PDB file of N, CA and C in Angstrom:
ATOM      1  N   MET K  29      50.808 101.681  91.532  1.00 42.00           N
ATOM      2  CA  MET K  29      52.034 102.331  91.953  1.00 42.00           C
ATOM      3  C   MET K  29      53.054 102.197  90.820  1.00 42.00           C
ATOM      4  N   LEU K  30      53.714 103.295  90.530  1.00 50.00           N
ATOM      5  CA  LEU K  30      54.671 103.300  89.436  1.00 50.00           C
ATOM      6  C   LEU K  30      55.975 102.605  89.783  1.00 50.00           C
ATOM      7  N   ILE K  31      56.377 102.720  91.034  1.00 54.00           N
ATOM      8  CA  ILE K  31      57.658 102.141  91.448  1.00 54.00           C
ATOM      9  C   ILE K  31      57.472 101.498  92.819  1.00 54.00           C
ATOM     10  N   GLY K  32      57.942 100.291  92.950  1.00 55.00           N
ATOM     11  CA  GLY K  32      57.790  99.581  94.224  1.00 55.00           C
ATOM     12  C   GLY K  32      58.705 100.139  95.288  1.00 55.00           C
ATOM     13  N   PRO K  33      58.381  99.904  96.556  1.00 53.00           N
ATOM     14  CA  PRO K  33      59.184 100.470  97.640  1.00 53.00           C
ATOM     15  C   PRO K  33      60.628  99.972  97.652  1.00 53.00           C
ATOM     16  N   GLY K  34      60.847  98.702  97.322  1.00 61.00           N
ATOM     17  CA  GLY K  34      62.222  98.189  97.266  1.00 61.00           C
ATOM     18  C   GLY K  34      63.026  98.872  96.178  1.00 61.00           C
ATOM     19  N   LYS K  35      62.387  99.065  95.028  1.00 65.00           N
ATOM     20  CA  LYS K  35      63.058  99.744  93.922  1.00 65.00           C
ATOM     21  C   LYS K  35      63.273 101.216  94.251  1.00 65.00           C
ATOM     22  N   ALA K  36      62.336 101.823  94.977  1.00 58.00           N
ATOM     23  CA  ALA K  36      62.491 103.227  95.366  1.00 58.00           C
ATOM     24  C   ALA K  36      63.701 103.382  96.273  1.00 58.00           C
ATOM     25  N   THR K  37      63.893 102.442  97.184  1.00 64.00           N
ATOM     26  CA  THR K  37      65.045 102.520  98.078  1.00 64.00           C
ATOM     27  C   THR K  37      66.339 102.361  97.288  1.00 64.00           C
ATOM     28  N   LYS K  38      66.365 101.424  96.341  1.00 71.00           N
ATOM     29  CA  LYS K  38      67.559 101.246  95.505  1.00 71.00           C
ATOM     30  C   LYS K  38      67.826 102.493  94.679  1.00 71.00           C
ATOM     31  N   LEU K  39      66.759 103.107  94.163  1.00 68.00           N
ATOM     32  CA  LEU K  39      66.923 104.342  93.401  1.00 68.00           C
ATOM     33  C   LEU K  39      67.466 105.446  94.298  1.00 68.00           C
ATOM     34  N   GLY K  40      66.980 105.501  95.541  1.00 66.00           N
ATOM     35  CA  GLY K  40      67.502 106.487  96.490  1.00 66.00           C
ATOM     36  C   GLY K  40      68.985 106.293  96.735  1.00 66.00           C
ATOM     37  N   TRP K  41      69.413 105.048  96.891  1.00 71.00           N
ATOM     38  CA  TRP K  41      70.847 104.782  97.088  1.00 71.00           C
ATOM     39  C   TRP K  41      71.647 105.198  95.858  1.00 71.00           C
ATOM     40  N   TRP K  42      71.107 104.904  94.669  1.00 72.00           N
ATOM     41  CA  TRP K  42      71.790 105.285  93.438  1.00 72.00           C
ATOM     42  C   TRP K  42      71.908 106.805  93.361  1.00 72.00           C
ATOM     43  N   LEU K  43      70.838 107.509  93.725  1.00 69.00           N
ATOM     44  CA  LEU K  43      70.861 108.971  93.696  1.00 69.00           C
ATOM     45  C   LEU K  43      71.848 109.527  94.725  1.00 69.00           C
ATOM     46  N   GLN K  44      71.944 108.869  95.888  1.00 69.00           N
ATOM     47  CA  GLN K  44      72.920 109.323  96.880  1.00 69.00           C
ATOM     48  C   GLN K  44      74.339 109.174  96.338  1.00 69.00           C
ATOM     49  N   ASP K  45      74.604 108.069  95.639  1.00 72.00           N
ATOM     50  CA  ASP K  45      75.913 107.888  95.015  1.00 72.00           C
ATOM     51  C   ASP K  45      76.171 108.971  93.980  1.00 72.00           C
ATOM     52  N   ALA K  46      75.125 109.305  93.205  1.00 70.00           N
ATOM     53  CA  ALA K  46      75.252 110.357  92.191  1.00 70.00           C
ATOM     54  C   ALA K  46      75.534 111.697  92.869  1.00 70.00           C
ATOM     55  N   ALA K  47      74.850 111.957  93.992  1.00 68.00           N
ATOM     56  CA  ALA K  47      75.070 113.211  94.721  1.00 68.00           C
ATOM     57  C   ALA K  47      76.514 113.290  95.221  1.00 68.00           C
ATOM     58  N   TYR K  48      77.051 112.168  95.678  1.00 69.00           N
ATOM     59  CA  TYR K  48      78.436 112.143  96.143  1.00 69.00           C
ATOM     60  C   TYR K  48      79.384 112.482  94.992  1.00 69.00           C
ATOM     61  N   SER K  49      79.109 111.914  93.821  1.00 69.00           N
ATOM     62  CA  SER K  49      79.950 112.196  92.652  1.00 69.00           C
ATOM     63  C   SER K  49      79.855 113.667  92.261  1.00 69.00           C
ATOM     64  N   VAL K  50      78.634 114.216  92.307  1.00 66.00           N
ATOM     65  CA  VAL K  50      78.439 115.619  91.947  1.00 66.00           C
ATOM     66  C   VAL K  50      79.130 116.523  92.972  1.00 66.00           C
ATOM     67  N   ASN K  51      79.120 116.128  94.241  1.00 64.00           N
ATOM     68  CA  ASN K  51      79.766 116.921  95.295  1.00 64.00           C
ATOM     69  C   ASN K  51      81.239 117.155  94.983  1.00 64.00           C
ATOM     70  N   ARG K  52      81.847 116.222  94.313  1.00 69.00           N
ATOM     71  CA  ARG K  52      83.267 116.341  94.000  1.00 69.00           C
ATOM     72  C   ARG K  52      83.486 117.305  92.843  1.00 69.00           C
ATOM     73  N   GLY K  53      82.397 117.623  92.115  1.00 65.00           N
ATOM     74  CA  GLY K  53      82.490 118.570  91.006  1.00 65.00           C
ATOM     75  C   GLY K  53      82.149 119.988  91.439  1.00 65.00           C
ATOM     76  N   ARG K  54      81.911 120.826  90.457  1.00 60.00           N
ATOM     77  CA  ARG K  54      81.660 122.246  90.750  1.00 60.00           C
ATOM     78  C   ARG K  54      80.231 122.679  90.420  1.00 60.00           C
ATOM     79  N   ASP K  55      79.377 121.782  89.905  1.00 61.00           N
ATOM     80  CA  ASP K  55      78.041 122.156  89.457  1.00 61.00           C
ATOM     81  C   ASP K  55      77.066 122.130  90.632  1.00 61.00           C
ATOM     82  N   HIS K  56      76.868 123.277  91.270  1.00 63.00           N
ATOM     83  CA  HIS K  56      76.028 123.340  92.464  1.00 63.00           C
ATOM     84  C   HIS K  56      74.556 123.155  92.145  1.00 63.00           C
ATOM     85  N   ASN K  57      74.091 123.575  90.962  1.00 67.00           N
ATOM     86  CA  ASN K  57      72.688 123.370  90.588  1.00 67.00           C
ATOM     87  C   ASN K  57      72.375 121.889  90.477  1.00 67.00           C
ATOM     88  N   GLN K  58      73.242 121.146  89.824  1.00 68.00           N
ATOM     89  CA  GLN K  58      73.040 119.703  89.669  1.00 68.00           C
ATOM     90  C   GLN K  58      73.098 119.023  91.034  1.00 68.00           C
ATOM     91  N   LYS K  59      73.993 119.465  91.882  1.00 67.00           N
ATOM     92  CA  LYS K  59      74.122 118.896  93.230  1.00 67.00           C
ATOM     93  C   LYS K  59      72.804 119.045  93.988  1.00 67.00           C
ATOM     94  N   GLY K  60      72.203 120.223  93.958  1.00 72.00           N
ATOM     95  CA  GLY K  60      70.939 120.455  94.658  1.00 72.00           C
ATOM     96  C   GLY K  60      69.814 119.605  94.106  1.00 72.00           C
ATOM     97  N   ILE K  61      69.751 119.472  92.790  1.00 73.00           N
ATOM     98  CA  ILE K  61      68.703 118.668  92.163  1.00 73.00           C
ATOM     99  C   ILE K  61      68.825 117.211  92.587  1.00 73.00           C
ATOM    100  N   VAL K  62      70.013 116.667  92.543  1.00 70.00           N
ATOM    101  CA  VAL K  62      70.225 115.264  92.908  1.00 70.00           C
ATOM    102  C   VAL K  62      69.906 115.051  94.386  1.00 70.00           C
ATOM    103  N   GLN K  63      70.323 115.966  95.249  1.00 72.00           N
ATOM    104  CA  GLN K  63      70.046 115.823  96.681  1.00 72.00           C
ATOM    105  C   GLN K  63      68.541 115.868  96.950  1.00 72.00           C
ATOM    106  N   ASN K  64      67.821 116.763  96.266  1.00 74.00           N
ATOM    107  CA  ASN K  64      66.368 116.830  96.433  1.00 74.00           C
ATOM    108  C   ASN K  64      65.700 115.547  95.968  1.00 74.00           C
ATOM    109  N   LEU K  65      66.156 114.993  94.861  1.00 74.00           N
ATOM    110  CA  LEU K  65      65.600 113.730  94.368  1.00 74.00           C
ATOM    111  C   LEU K  65      65.852 112.599  95.363  1.00 74.00           C
ATOM    112  N   CYS K  66      67.025 112.582  95.969  1.00 70.00           N
ATOM    113  CA  CYS K  66      67.334 111.567  96.989  1.00 70.00           C
ATOM    114  C   CYS K  66      66.318 111.643  98.116  1.00 70.00           C
ATOM    115  N   GLU K  67      66.075 112.845  98.603  1.00 75.00           N
ATOM    116  CA  GLU K  67      65.155 113.006  99.722  1.00 75.00           C
ATOM    117  C   GLU K  67      63.751 112.551  99.353  1.00 75.00           C
ATOM    118  N   VAL K  68      63.284 112.923  98.164  1.00 75.00           N
ATOM    119  CA  VAL K  68      61.931 112.557  97.735  1.00 75.00           C
ATOM    120  C   VAL K  68      61.788 111.048  97.630  1.00 75.00           C
ATOM    121  N   VAL K  69      62.761 110.391  97.017  1.00 73.00           N
ATOM    122  CA  VAL K  69      62.676 108.942  96.818  1.00 73.00           C
ATOM    123  C   VAL K  69      62.741 108.211  98.155  1.00 73.00           C
ATOM    124  N   LEU K  70      63.609 108.641  99.055  1.00 73.00           N
ATOM    125  CA  LEU K  70      63.719 107.965 100.338  1.00 73.00           C
ATOM    126  C   LEU K  70      62.486 108.211 101.208  1.00 73.00           C
ATOM    127  N   ILE K  71      61.897 109.403 101.127  1.00 77.00           N
ATOM    128  CA  ILE K  71      60.641 109.671 101.845  1.00 77.00           C
ATOM    129  C   ILE K  71      59.537 108.782 101.288  1.00 77.00           C
ATOM    130  N   PHE K  72      59.498 108.624  99.960  1.00 75.00           N
ATOM    131  CA  PHE K  72      58.494 107.760  99.334  1.00 75.00           C
ATOM    132  C   PHE K  72      58.667 106.319  99.813  1.00 75.00           C
ATOM    133  N   ALA K  73      59.902 105.836  99.823  1.00 73.00           N
ATOM    134  CA  ALA K  73      60.157 104.457 100.255  1.00 73.00           C
ATOM    135  C   ALA K  73      59.719 104.258 101.699  1.00 73.00           C
ATOM    136  N   GLU K  74      60.006 105.233 102.555  1.00 76.00           N
ATOM    137  CA  GLU K  74      59.613 105.132 103.968  1.00 76.00           C
ATOM    138  C   GLU K  74      58.097 105.132 104.110  1.00 76.00           C
ATOM    139  N   SER K  75      57.411 105.968 103.336  1.00 77.00           N
ATOM    140  CA  SER K  75      55.953 106.015 103.434  1.00 77.00           C
ATOM    141  C   SER K  75      55.344 104.699 102.970  1.00 77.00           C
ATOM    142  N   GLN K  76      55.943 104.069 101.963  1.00 75.00           N
ATOM    143  CA  GLN K  76      55.444 102.774 101.501  1.00 75.00           C
ATOM    144  C   GLN K  76      55.624 101.712 102.570  1.00 75.00           C
ATOM    145  N   ARG K  77      56.745 101.750 103.275  1.00 76.00           N
ATOM    146  CA  ARG K  77      56.995 100.790 104.351  1.00 76.00           C
ATOM    147  C   ARG K  77      55.965 101.001 105.469  1.00 76.00           C
ATOM    148  N   GLU K  78      55.697 102.258 105.819  1.00 78.00           N
ATOM    149  CA  GLU K  78      54.704 102.549 106.855  1.00 78.00           C
ATOM    150  C   GLU K  78      53.316 102.085 106.430  1.00 78.00           C
ATOM    151  N   ASN K  79      52.980 102.277 105.157  1.00 76.00           N
ATOM    152  CA  ASN K  79      51.675 101.829 104.650  1.00 76.00           C
ATOM    153  C   ASN K  79      51.540 100.316 104.764  1.00 76.00           C
ATOM    154  N   ARG K  80      52.590  99.590 104.427  1.00 76.00           N
ATOM    155  CA  ARG K  80      52.549  98.123 104.529  1.00 76.00           C
ATOM    156  C   ARG K  80      52.366  97.688 105.977  1.00 76.00           C
ATOM    157  N   GLU K  81      53.119  98.326 106.881  1.00 76.00           N
ATOM    158  CA  GLU K  81      53.009  97.967 108.299  1.00 76.00           C
ATOM    159  C   GLU K  81      51.606  98.273 108.823  1.00 76.00           C
ATOM    160  N   ARG K  82      51.052  99.416 108.435  1.00 75.00           N
ATOM    161  CA  ARG K  82      49.702  99.775 108.874  1.00 75.00           C
ATOM    162  C   ARG K  82      48.684  98.777 108.329  1.00 75.00           C
ATOM    163  N   ASN K  83      48.847  98.382 107.060  1.00 75.00           N
ATOM    164  CA  ASN K  83      47.920  97.413 106.463  1.00 75.00           C
ATOM    165  C   ASN K  83      47.986  96.069 107.178  1.00 75.00           C
ATOM    166  N   VAL K  84      49.180  95.649 107.570  1.00 72.00           N
ATOM    167  CA  VAL K  84      49.327  94.392 108.306  1.00 72.00           C
ATOM    168  C   VAL K  84      48.610  94.497 109.645  1.00 72.00           C
ATOM    169  N   LEU K  85      48.789  95.618 110.331  1.00 69.00           N
ATOM    170  CA  LEU K  85      48.125  95.802 111.630  1.00 69.00           C
ATOM    171  C   LEU K  85      46.608  95.822 111.473  1.00 69.00           C
ATOM    172  N   LEU K  86      46.108  96.513 110.442  1.00 68.00           N
ATOM    173  CA  LEU K  86      44.664  96.567 110.218  1.00 68.00           C
ATOM    174  C   LEU K  86      44.104  95.189 109.886  1.00 68.00           C
ATOM    175  N   THR K  87      44.822  94.444 109.059  1.00 70.00           N
ATOM    176  CA  THR K  87      44.378  93.101 108.694  1.00 70.00           C
ATOM    177  C   THR K  87      44.371  92.198 109.922  1.00 70.00           C
ATOM    178  N   THR K  88      45.423  92.288 110.728  1.00 64.00           N
ATOM    179  CA  THR K  88      45.496  91.484 111.947  1.00 64.00           C
ATOM    180  C   THR K  88      44.367  91.854 112.896  1.00 64.00           C
ATOM    181  N   ALA K  89      44.116  93.142 113.067  1.00 62.00           N
ATOM    182  CA  ALA K  89      43.055  93.592 113.967  1.00 62.00           C
ATOM    183  C   ALA K  89      41.694  93.108 113.481  1.00 62.00           C
ATOM    184  N   SER K  90      41.446  93.164 112.178  1.00 64.00           N
ATOM    185  CA  SER K  90      40.142  92.730 111.674  1.00 64.00           C
ATOM    186  C   SER K  90      39.995  91.217 111.791  1.00 64.00           C
ATOM    187  N   THR K  91      41.092  90.484 111.664  1.00 61.00           N
ATOM    188  CA  THR K  91      41.044  89.031 111.830  1.00 61.00           C
ATOM    189  C   THR K  91      40.726  88.676 113.280  1.00 61.00           C
ATOM    190  N   VAL K  92      41.333  89.376 114.218  1.00 57.00           N
ATOM    191  CA  VAL K  92      41.081  89.129 115.640  1.00 57.00           C
ATOM    192  C   VAL K  92      39.631  89.461 115.957  1.00 57.00           C
ATOM    193  N   ASP K  93      39.124  90.580 115.433  1.00 54.00           N
ATOM    194  CA  ASP K  93      37.721  90.955 115.664  1.00 54.00           C
ATOM    195  C   ASP K  93      36.780  89.889 115.110  1.00 54.00           C
ATOM    196  N   PHE K  94      37.125  89.352 113.948  1.00 51.00           N
ATOM    197  CA  PHE K  94      36.281  88.347 113.317  1.00 51.00           C
ATOM    198  C   PHE K  94      36.249  87.061 114.141  1.00 51.00           C
ATOM    199  N   MET K  95      37.383  86.722 114.760  1.00 49.00           N
ATOM    200  CA  MET K  95      37.479  85.476 115.516  1.00 49.00           C
ATOM    201  C   MET K  95      36.726  85.558 116.838  1.00 49.00           C
ATOM    202  N   GLU K  96      36.503  86.740 117.372  1.00 46.00           N
ATOM    203  CA  GLU K  96      35.855  86.880 118.686  1.00 46.00           C
ATOM    204  C   GLU K  96      34.383  86.611 118.624  1.00 46.00           C
TER     205      GLU K  96
END
């Protein structure tokens, strides 16, 4: 993985701040690009969190199966 989920979330927050700054300006193309990047990074961070939770559940389930 190129970027960890915690760093992806921080990058998403940074991009949201950048989008807010751009909103105060007049460059609509830059505003759209920054907003799209925010969405992509935050979706990535959420998917990483879901993957971790699923892996924990799978590991727990396999441990319980092994113990039976």
